[in-house]
Amino acid sequence: MSSGGDAPGMNAAIRAITRAGIASGLLVKGIYRGYEGLINNEIKSFTTEDVSNIIQRGGTILKTARSKEFMTPEGRAKAYENMKAQGIDALVIIGGNGSLAGARIFAEEFDVPCIGLPGTIDNDLNGTDSTIGYDTTLNTIVECVDKIRDTATSHERIFFIEVMGRDAGFLAQNSAIASGAEAAIIPEDSSNADQLEQFISRGIRKSKSSSMVIVSESPKCGAMYYADRVKKEYPEFDVRVSILGHLQRGGSPSAYDRILASRLGVGAIEALKEGQRNVMIGIRNDEVVYVPFSNAIKSDKPIKKELIDVLGILSI
Ligand code: F6P
């Protein structure tokens, strides 16, 4: 199943899990709409043909959902009954933090082998260098920022560009480096209480007539918040905001994400064959690794200080 926010590369993972499973003599079933489909019995046997011609497609052919019912003990009990009635012995879940947290609880409550695949554009799962979808989204953001830069330069404006990431700043920090932005405002950089002041002190300079600032989404301090402050404090600057929104999640997966998803999908089946349970499959230093759910979902995947320094040095 795929669960939570869709991410480019989920289809490549579905293909890999299905084909590797069948190659190992297993019967593979696709569960639609994540945990919601397990509760509502939306389950179908998959053949290798069911996953033909999908490696290049964004989104997820299995559809996805954020199931509220699965958060309740009653919902999970229903899911378990369906699973047993369908003859399903193990689950492979492609999803982010919330989805793997759900798998962890389900596995503990019902003693079901669950294997997770990191599928989220946010890159906020521990124990893997990258998550499925992150690289594609990073490239999408960079493409957008390059385009916005044309306007910023022509009109000599300051642009605050808001990107996704939920509570993580990987997308903002690395897209800022890759697009040559002047600054990134991310939740992890708490070393300076006021990140706008930091940007202003080094970013708004007379020698630069335009600036790009990438801001991590945040309910209170998103791009609008920073733009309003600059407008008030520096009325001489022409300020604009661009919130990239859901266009960041769609599109054909990059080669990197397709390869990552393929390796992780095969890794999931290998893990099941080895008798592994309740682990996320990750890739660290180019090796497939098994990460216990409890470690994978810890909410503290750090952003290297070096990345913050690189952006700071290069944006002078
Ligand atoms: O977790 C992926 C993500 O795209 C986050 O970056 C973002 O905060 C959230 O999902 C948006 O969720 P939804 O599509 O439900 O609005």
PDB file of N, CA and C in Angstrom, residues 7-44:
ATOM      1  N   ALA A   7       4.149  10.705  -3.401  1.00  0.00           N
ATOM      2  CA  ALA A   7       5.504  11.182  -3.691  1.00  0.00           C
ATOM      3  C   ALA A   7       5.965  10.557  -5.002  1.00  0.00           C
ATOM      4  N   PRO A   8       6.646  11.323  -5.860  1.00  0.00           N
ATOM      5  CA  PRO A   8       7.094  10.746  -7.131  1.00  0.00           C
ATOM      6  C   PRO A   8       8.082   9.597  -6.876  1.00  0.00           C
ATOM      7  N   GLY A   9       7.817   8.471  -7.469  1.00  0.00           N
ATOM      8  CA  GLY A   9       8.655   7.285  -7.230  1.00  0.00           C
ATOM      9  C   GLY A   9       7.880   6.202  -6.497  1.00  0.00           C
ATOM     10  N   MET A  10       6.699   6.557  -5.967  1.00  0.00           N
ATOM     11  CA  MET A  10       5.901   5.532  -5.279  1.00  0.00           C
ATOM     12  C   MET A  10       5.522   4.417  -6.259  1.00  0.00           C
ATOM     13  N   ASN A  11       5.216   4.786  -7.501  1.00  0.00           N
ATOM     14  CA  ASN A  11       4.854   3.753  -8.482  1.00  0.00           C
ATOM     15  C   ASN A  11       6.033   2.831  -8.787  1.00  0.00           C
ATOM     16  N   ALA A  12       7.216   3.410  -8.834  1.00  0.00           N
ATOM     17  CA  ALA A  12       8.406   2.579  -9.072  1.00  0.00           C
ATOM     18  C   ALA A  12       8.577   1.589  -7.921  1.00  0.00           C
ATOM     19  N   ALA A  13       8.230   2.023  -6.704  1.00  0.00           N
ATOM     20  CA  ALA A  13       8.333   1.138  -5.534  1.00  0.00           C
ATOM     21  C   ALA A  13       7.269   0.036  -5.607  1.00  0.00           C
ATOM     22  N   ILE A  14       6.053   0.409  -6.012  1.00  0.00           N
ATOM     23  CA  ILE A  14       4.960  -0.575  -6.128  1.00  0.00           C
ATOM     24  C   ILE A  14       5.353  -1.647  -7.160  1.00  0.00           C
ATOM     25  N   ARG A  15       5.931  -1.180  -8.251  1.00  0.00           N
ATOM     26  CA  ARG A  15       6.381  -2.105  -9.308  1.00  0.00           C
ATOM     27  C   ARG A  15       7.454  -3.062  -8.762  1.00  0.00           C
ATOM     28  N   ALA A  16       8.415  -2.495  -8.040  1.00  0.00           N
ATOM     29  CA  ALA A  16       9.531  -3.308  -7.552  1.00  0.00           C
ATOM     30  C   ALA A  16       9.058  -4.332  -6.512  1.00  0.00           C
ATOM     31  N   ILE A  17       8.191  -3.901  -5.613  1.00  0.00           N
ATOM     32  CA  ILE A  17       7.691  -4.822  -4.570  1.00  0.00           C
ATOM     33  C   ILE A  17       6.919  -5.963  -5.241  1.00  0.00           C
ATOM     34  N   THR A  18       6.056  -5.598  -6.195  1.00  0.00           N
ATOM     35  CA  THR A  18       5.232  -6.610  -6.869  1.00  0.00           C
ATOM     36  C   THR A  18       6.112  -7.607  -7.614  1.00  0.00           C
ATOM     37  N   ARG A  19       7.028  -7.092  -8.406  1.00  0.00           N
ATOM     38  CA  ARG A  19       7.827  -8.001  -9.248  1.00  0.00           C
ATOM     39  C   ARG A  19       8.806  -8.831  -8.417  1.00  0.00           C
ATOM     40  N   ALA A  20       9.419  -8.196  -7.416  1.00  0.00           N
ATOM     41  CA  ALA A  20      10.358  -8.962  -6.576  1.00  0.00           C
ATOM     42  C   ALA A  20       9.599 -10.014  -5.777  1.00  0.00           C
ATOM     43  N   GLY A  21       8.400  -9.664  -5.332  1.00  0.00           N
ATOM     44  CA  GLY A  21       7.580 -10.628  -4.583  1.00  0.00           C
ATOM     45  C   GLY A  21       7.225 -11.818  -5.449  1.00  0.00           C
ATOM     46  N   ILE A  22       6.744 -11.534  -6.654  1.00  0.00           N
ATOM     47  CA  ILE A  22       6.347 -12.619  -7.562  1.00  0.00           C
ATOM     48  C   ILE A  22       7.572 -13.458  -7.940  1.00  0.00           C
ATOM     49  N   ALA A  23       8.691 -12.797  -8.177  1.00  0.00           N
ATOM     50  CA  ALA A  23       9.926 -13.532  -8.524  1.00  0.00           C
ATOM     51  C   ALA A  23      10.346 -14.478  -7.400  1.00  0.00           C
ATOM     52  N   SER A  24       9.954 -14.151  -6.176  1.00  0.00           N
ATOM     53  CA  SER A  24      10.309 -14.997  -5.023  1.00  0.00           C
ATOM     54  C   SER A  24       9.217 -16.014  -4.710  1.00  0.00           C
ATOM     55  N   GLY A  25       8.217 -16.105  -5.564  1.00  0.00           N
ATOM     56  CA  GLY A  25       7.157 -17.105  -5.359  1.00  0.00           C
ATOM     57  C   GLY A  25       6.069 -16.658  -4.394  1.00  0.00           C
ATOM     58  N   LEU A  26       6.031 -15.352  -4.080  1.00  0.00           N
ATOM     59  CA  LEU A  26       4.988 -14.858  -3.165  1.00  0.00           C
ATOM     60  C   LEU A  26       3.757 -14.422  -3.949  1.00  0.00           C
ATOM     61  N   LEU A  27       2.619 -14.409  -3.274  1.00  0.00           N
ATOM     62  CA  LEU A  27       1.422 -13.821  -3.875  1.00  0.00           C
ATOM     63  C   LEU A  27       1.369 -12.371  -3.401  1.00  0.00           C
ATOM     64  N   VAL A  28       1.135 -11.466  -4.339  1.00  0.00           N
ATOM     65  CA  VAL A  28       1.169 -10.039  -3.988  1.00  0.00           C
ATOM     66  C   VAL A  28      -0.216  -9.438  -4.177  1.00  0.00           C
ATOM     67  N   LYS A  29      -0.654  -8.669  -3.193  1.00  0.00           N
ATOM     68  CA  LYS A  29      -1.934  -7.970  -3.321  1.00  0.00           C
ATOM     69  C   LYS A  29      -1.702  -6.476  -3.147  1.00  0.00           C
ATOM     70  N   GLY A  30      -2.416  -5.696  -3.922  1.00  0.00           N
ATOM     71  CA  GLY A  30      -2.342  -4.240  -3.781  1.00  0.00           C
ATOM     72  C   GLY A  30      -3.505  -3.770  -2.927  1.00  0.00           C
ATOM     73  N   ILE A  31      -3.201  -2.928  -1.964  1.00  0.00           N
ATOM     74  CA  ILE A  31      -4.253  -2.373  -1.088  1.00  0.00           C
ATOM     75  C   ILE A  31      -4.446  -0.914  -1.497  1.00  0.00           C
ATOM     76  N   TYR A  32      -5.671  -0.556  -1.836  1.00  0.00           N
ATOM     77  CA  TYR A  32      -5.952   0.796  -2.326  1.00  0.00           C
ATOM     78  C   TYR A  32      -6.227   1.769  -1.170  1.00  0.00           C
ATOM     79  N   ARG A  33      -5.845   3.022  -1.373  1.00  0.00           N
ATOM     80  CA  ARG A  33      -6.108   4.118  -0.420  1.00  0.00           C
ATOM     81  C   ARG A  33      -5.509   3.874   0.967  1.00  0.00           C
ATOM     82  N   GLY A  34      -4.347   3.287   0.995  1.00  0.00           N
ATOM     83  CA  GLY A  34      -3.612   3.109   2.252  1.00  0.00           C
ATOM     84  C   GLY A  34      -4.396   2.310   3.285  1.00  0.00           C
ATOM     85  N   TYR A  35      -4.259   2.708   4.542  1.00  0.00           N
ATOM     86  CA  TYR A  35      -4.936   1.973   5.631  1.00  0.00           C
ATOM     87  C   TYR A  35      -6.452   1.999   5.471  1.00  0.00           C
ATOM     88  N   GLU A  36      -6.936   3.051   4.830  1.00  0.00           N
ATOM     89  CA  GLU A  36      -8.370   3.175   4.577  1.00  0.00           C
ATOM     90  C   GLU A  36      -8.868   1.958   3.776  1.00  0.00           C
ATOM     91  N   GLY A  37      -8.072   1.557   2.794  1.00  0.00           N
ATOM     92  CA  GLY A  37      -8.431   0.422   1.943  1.00  0.00           C
ATOM     93  C   GLY A  37      -8.326  -0.911   2.672  1.00  0.00           C
ATOM     94  N   LEU A  38      -7.452  -0.950   3.664  1.00  0.00           N
ATOM     95  CA  LEU A  38      -7.336  -2.182   4.459  1.00  0.00           C
ATOM     96  C   LEU A  38      -8.590  -2.318   5.337  1.00  0.00           C
ATOM     97  N   ILE A  39      -9.069  -1.192   5.823  1.00  0.00           N
ATOM     98  CA  ILE A  39     -10.281  -1.199   6.658  1.00  0.00           C
ATOM     99  C   ILE A  39     -11.511  -1.499   5.802  1.00  0.00           C
ATOM    100  N   ASN A  40     -11.544  -0.931   4.588  1.00  0.00           N
ATOM    101  CA  ASN A  40     -12.730  -1.089   3.726  1.00  0.00           C
ATOM    102  C   ASN A  40     -12.606  -2.228   2.722  1.00  0.00           C
ATOM    103  N   ASN A  41     -11.552  -3.016   2.865  1.00  0.00           N
ATOM    104  CA  ASN A  41     -11.359  -4.190   2.015  1.00  0.00           C
ATOM    105  C   ASN A  41     -11.218  -3.849   0.531  1.00  0.00           C
ATOM    106  N   GLU A  42     -10.483  -2.819   0.234  1.00  0.00           N
ATOM    107  CA  GLU A  42     -10.228  -2.473  -1.176  1.00  0.00           C
ATOM    108  C   GLU A  42      -8.882  -3.073  -1.569  1.00  0.00           C
ATOM    109  N   ILE A  43      -8.924  -4.367  -1.876  1.00  0.00           N
ATOM    110  CA  ILE A  43      -7.691  -5.134  -2.044  1.00  0.00           C
ATOM    111  C   ILE A  43      -7.803  -5.971  -3.322  1.00  0.00           C
ATOM    112  N   LYS A  44      -6.705  -6.016  -4.076  1.00  0.00           N
ATOM    113  CA  LYS A  44      -6.750  -6.734  -5.359  1.00  0.00           C
ATOM    114  C   LYS A  44      -5.439  -7.500  -5.564  1.00  0.00           C
TER     115      LYS A  44
END
